Amino acid sequence: MPPVFPMLTVLSMFYYMCLRRRARTATRGEMNSRRAIESNTRALPINVEIVQYAKEVLDFSSHYGSENSMSYTMWNLAGIPNVYPSSGDFTQTAVFRTYGTWWDRCPSARLPFKRTPSTFCSQDYVELAFEEPVYPTAVHILETYHPGAIVRILACSANPYSQNPPAEVRWEILWSEAPVRVDGPQARQFTPCIKQINFPTNLIRLEVNSSLLDYYTELDAVVLHGVKERPVLSLKTSMIDMNDIDEDEDEEKYGCGMDTLNKQFSIVTLREWPTNGYFDKLPYELIQLILSHLTVPDLCRLAQTCKLLYQHCCDPLQYIHLSLQPYWARINDTSLEYLQSRCTLIQWLNLSWTGNRGAISVSGFSRFLKVCGSELVRLELSCGHFLNETCLEVITEMCPNLQELNLSSCDKIPPQAFNHIAKVGGLKRLILYRTKVEVGKSIFNLCNKCFQSWYGGLGLEGQVNEDGDKNPTSESSSVCHSPRALGVLQLRRKGG
């Protein structure tokens, strides 16, 4: 019988030679394909995830408690949880000052601004600073009572603890959704699916809408998860949201950045056309009525189509009522400068939440009011931290027809600056919630007006006497001591 082992050796050598020959004759495409498959199966480098609670509450629009207390105030959002996972009404949580729709239905409610985008539904906000800037991978919000108010989460490129602030402050939306009703008041950990951003951040902003709630929402803590190095998506494990692609394309196409928005304001180069088609046959007023349903960015885009629509879109009659609050992150001095020629007839102006972190300067605000303030009747400046005494002086000088002024949460205005308000003779409504105004003889006697203060939705009317005290005309004066006083002060002319 012939030996078996030599035959196996020959077969093994032949198999080895075939493998070598196949390897030599393999095309570059096959080899690259093999490398690509191997690289996808190889484990990605581990990037350690950092988990941190909010270090500090930097800014907020309102809270339930008083400024000198820790009960029901936004300060409770800093640090580790105090209540979670327990459910219920606890004073150690952060609570905004309103809920439901009664705020909009009460007698002192202000009329809404037209042209507010349907995507903007935020009513309040809070900004939180964290210790380490990271690329966010998750945001956990611990809600302990009546959850469901969070509608938007944003990240900022500016480091609040850096000695060298960036030239441009950029805000990026991590998550946004319309308000939804949540069944039951039980506590929950809200962890929405956030999108990745291309800059590290340690400044997170939460925006809320409490209109669908049956009671006050209470927040206990916010947890930021992130990595120090920018994460790279693995093709094998990551899914790309097509909605994000469409949104990014829209940003590039329509220019959602501040620079592009300013360019839209200032565009003047238009293509020549012999006629304007059927628009030449429409009455001027009808075109104006049609365009009145567009938002401000849509007007800017439409103005770039032809000279006729440019004329309509830049008509000051389109800017009688103007709310820039939905675009608070993109408004700066340049934006106001571009809008000056269009706002010469403006009567209602909403600059709430705008201008912070140096976006709007005192000089830029003053220049705008000197051109556009003569017809102003209503001016909303809530949370305008750029405002100072010079701004109030300009308002009183340049806005002689002003009837409504909202300075809520403008906590940078010194107490003596409010004396300028007495120069506005036609003022009917003045909101001084969370300001440094010295309540008493000074502001009330200078204005020499009647006032009405709303606490918890109950009206309490009275008039200031010679000693600066309030003589209530209602038997429900005890509501003045409610811990949830709304701090909305409405001034009326005598007999008004």
PDB file of C-alpha atoms in Angstrom, residues 51-54 74 76-77 79-81 83-86 93-94 96 126 128 130 138-154 174-177 182 186-194 204-209 217-225:
ATOM      1  CA  VAL A  51     -21.776  62.366  32.621  1.00  0.00           C
ATOM      2  CA  GLN A  52     -22.358  65.651  34.437  1.00  0.00           C
ATOM      3  CA  TYR A  53     -25.143  67.519  36.182  1.00  0.00           C
ATOM      4  CA  ALA A  54     -25.711  71.221  35.670  1.00  0.00           C
ATOM      5  CA  MET A  74     -34.848  77.754  38.823  1.00  0.00           C
ATOM      6  CA  ASN A  76     -32.894  74.108  42.071  1.00  0.00           C
ATOM      7  CA  LEU A  77     -31.902  72.773  38.638  1.00  0.00           C
ATOM      8  CA  GLY A  79     -26.553  69.968  40.982  1.00  0.00           C
ATOM      9  CA  ILE A  80     -27.714  66.444  41.667  1.00  0.00           C
ATOM     10  CA  PRO A  81     -31.412  65.516  41.962  1.00  0.00           C
ATOM     11  CA  VAL A  83     -36.478  64.641  44.551  1.00  0.00           C
ATOM     12  CA  TYR A  84     -36.274  62.210  41.629  1.00  0.00           C
ATOM     13  CA  PRO A  85     -37.447  59.428  41.337  1.00  0.00           C
ATOM     14  CA  SER A  86     -40.181  60.538  43.734  1.00  0.00           C
ATOM     15  CA  THR A  93     -37.751  71.600  42.337  1.00  0.00           C
ATOM     16  CA  ALA A  94     -37.667  74.207  39.557  1.00  0.00           C
ATOM     17  CA  PHE A  96     -42.092  78.086  35.961  1.00  0.00           C
ATOM     18  CA  VAL A 126     -33.779  78.241  31.301  1.00  0.00           C
ATOM     19  CA  LEU A 128     -27.729  75.764  32.301  1.00  0.00           C
ATOM     20  CA  PHE A 130     -21.918  72.505  32.866  1.00  0.00           C
ATOM     21  CA  ALA A 138     -27.691  62.471  25.366  1.00  0.00           C
ATOM     22  CA  VAL A 139     -29.604  64.901  27.559  1.00  0.00           C
ATOM     23  CA  HIS A 140     -31.655  63.527  30.463  1.00  0.00           C
ATOM     24  CA  ILE A 141     -34.273  65.800  32.042  1.00  0.00           C
ATOM     25  CA  LEU A 142     -35.645  64.600  35.369  1.00  0.00           C
ATOM     26  CA  GLU A 143     -39.285  65.704  35.596  1.00  0.00           C
ATOM     27  CA  THR A 144     -40.942  65.032  38.930  1.00  0.00           C
ATOM     28  CA  TYR A 145     -44.451  66.438  38.503  1.00  0.00           C
ATOM     29  CA  HIS A 146     -46.738  66.949  35.488  1.00  0.00           C
ATOM     30  CA  PRO A 147     -44.132  66.290  32.793  1.00  0.00           C
ATOM     31  CA  GLY A 148     -44.425  67.142  29.109  1.00  0.00           C
ATOM     32  CA  ALA A 149     -43.607  70.855  28.950  1.00  0.00           C
ATOM     33  CA  ILE A 150     -40.186  70.613  27.239  1.00  0.00           C
ATOM     34  CA  VAL A 151     -40.480  71.574  23.567  1.00  0.00           C
ATOM     35  CA  ARG A 152     -36.922  72.458  22.574  1.00  0.00           C
ATOM     36  CA  ILE A 153     -33.329  71.758  23.638  1.00  0.00           C
ATOM     37  CA  LEU A 154     -30.465  73.888  22.318  1.00  0.00           C
ATOM     38  CA  LEU A 174     -30.496  69.454  19.543  1.00  0.00           C
ATOM     39  CA  TRP A 175     -34.164  68.489  19.674  1.00  0.00           C
ATOM     40  CA  SER A 176     -37.478  70.202  18.978  1.00  0.00           C
ATOM     41  CA  GLU A 177     -41.074  69.065  19.016  1.00  0.00           C
ATOM     42  CA  VAL A 182     -48.641  63.374  28.997  1.00  0.00           C
ATOM     43  CA  GLN A 186     -45.888  60.887  37.659  1.00  0.00           C
ATOM     44  CA  ALA A 187     -42.156  61.519  37.528  1.00  0.00           C
ATOM     45  CA  ARG A 188     -40.172  60.472  34.488  1.00  0.00           C
ATOM     46  CA  GLN A 189     -36.742  60.741  32.936  1.00  0.00           C
ATOM     47  CA  PHE A 190     -37.167  62.484  29.605  1.00  0.00           C
ATOM     48  CA  THR A 191     -34.450  61.481  27.141  1.00  0.00           C
ATOM     49  CA  PRO A 192     -35.206  62.684  23.608  1.00  0.00           C
ATOM     50  CA  CYS A 193     -33.131  61.554  20.658  1.00  0.00           C
ATOM     51  CA  ILE A 194     -30.775  64.476  20.006  1.00  0.00           C
ATOM     52  CA  ILE A 204     -27.643  73.920  27.353  1.00  0.00           C
ATOM     53  CA  ARG A 205     -30.935  75.763  26.988  1.00  0.00           C
ATOM     54  CA  LEU A 206     -34.365  74.248  27.672  1.00  0.00           C
ATOM     55  CA  GLU A 207     -37.491  75.890  26.285  1.00  0.00           C
ATOM     56  CA  VAL A 208     -40.934  74.951  27.570  1.00  0.00           C
ATOM     57  CA  ASN A 209     -44.585  75.288  26.678  1.00  0.00           C
ATOM     58  CA  THR A 217     -44.533  71.238  35.740  1.00  0.00           C
ATOM     59  CA  GLU A 218     -41.631  70.585  38.107  1.00  0.00           C
ATOM     60  CA  LEU A 219     -38.048  69.840  37.040  1.00  0.00           C
ATOM     61  CA  ASP A 220     -35.433  68.370  39.364  1.00  0.00           C
ATOM     62  CA  ALA A 221     -32.163  68.091  37.421  1.00  0.00           C
ATOM     63  CA  VAL A 222     -30.602  67.936  33.968  1.00  0.00           C
ATOM     64  CA  VAL A 223     -27.910  65.421  33.048  1.00  0.00           C
ATOM     65  CA  LEU A 224     -25.604  65.996  30.080  1.00  0.00           C
ATOM     66  CA  HIS A 225     -23.857  63.013  28.491  1.00  0.00           C
TER      67      HIS A 225
END
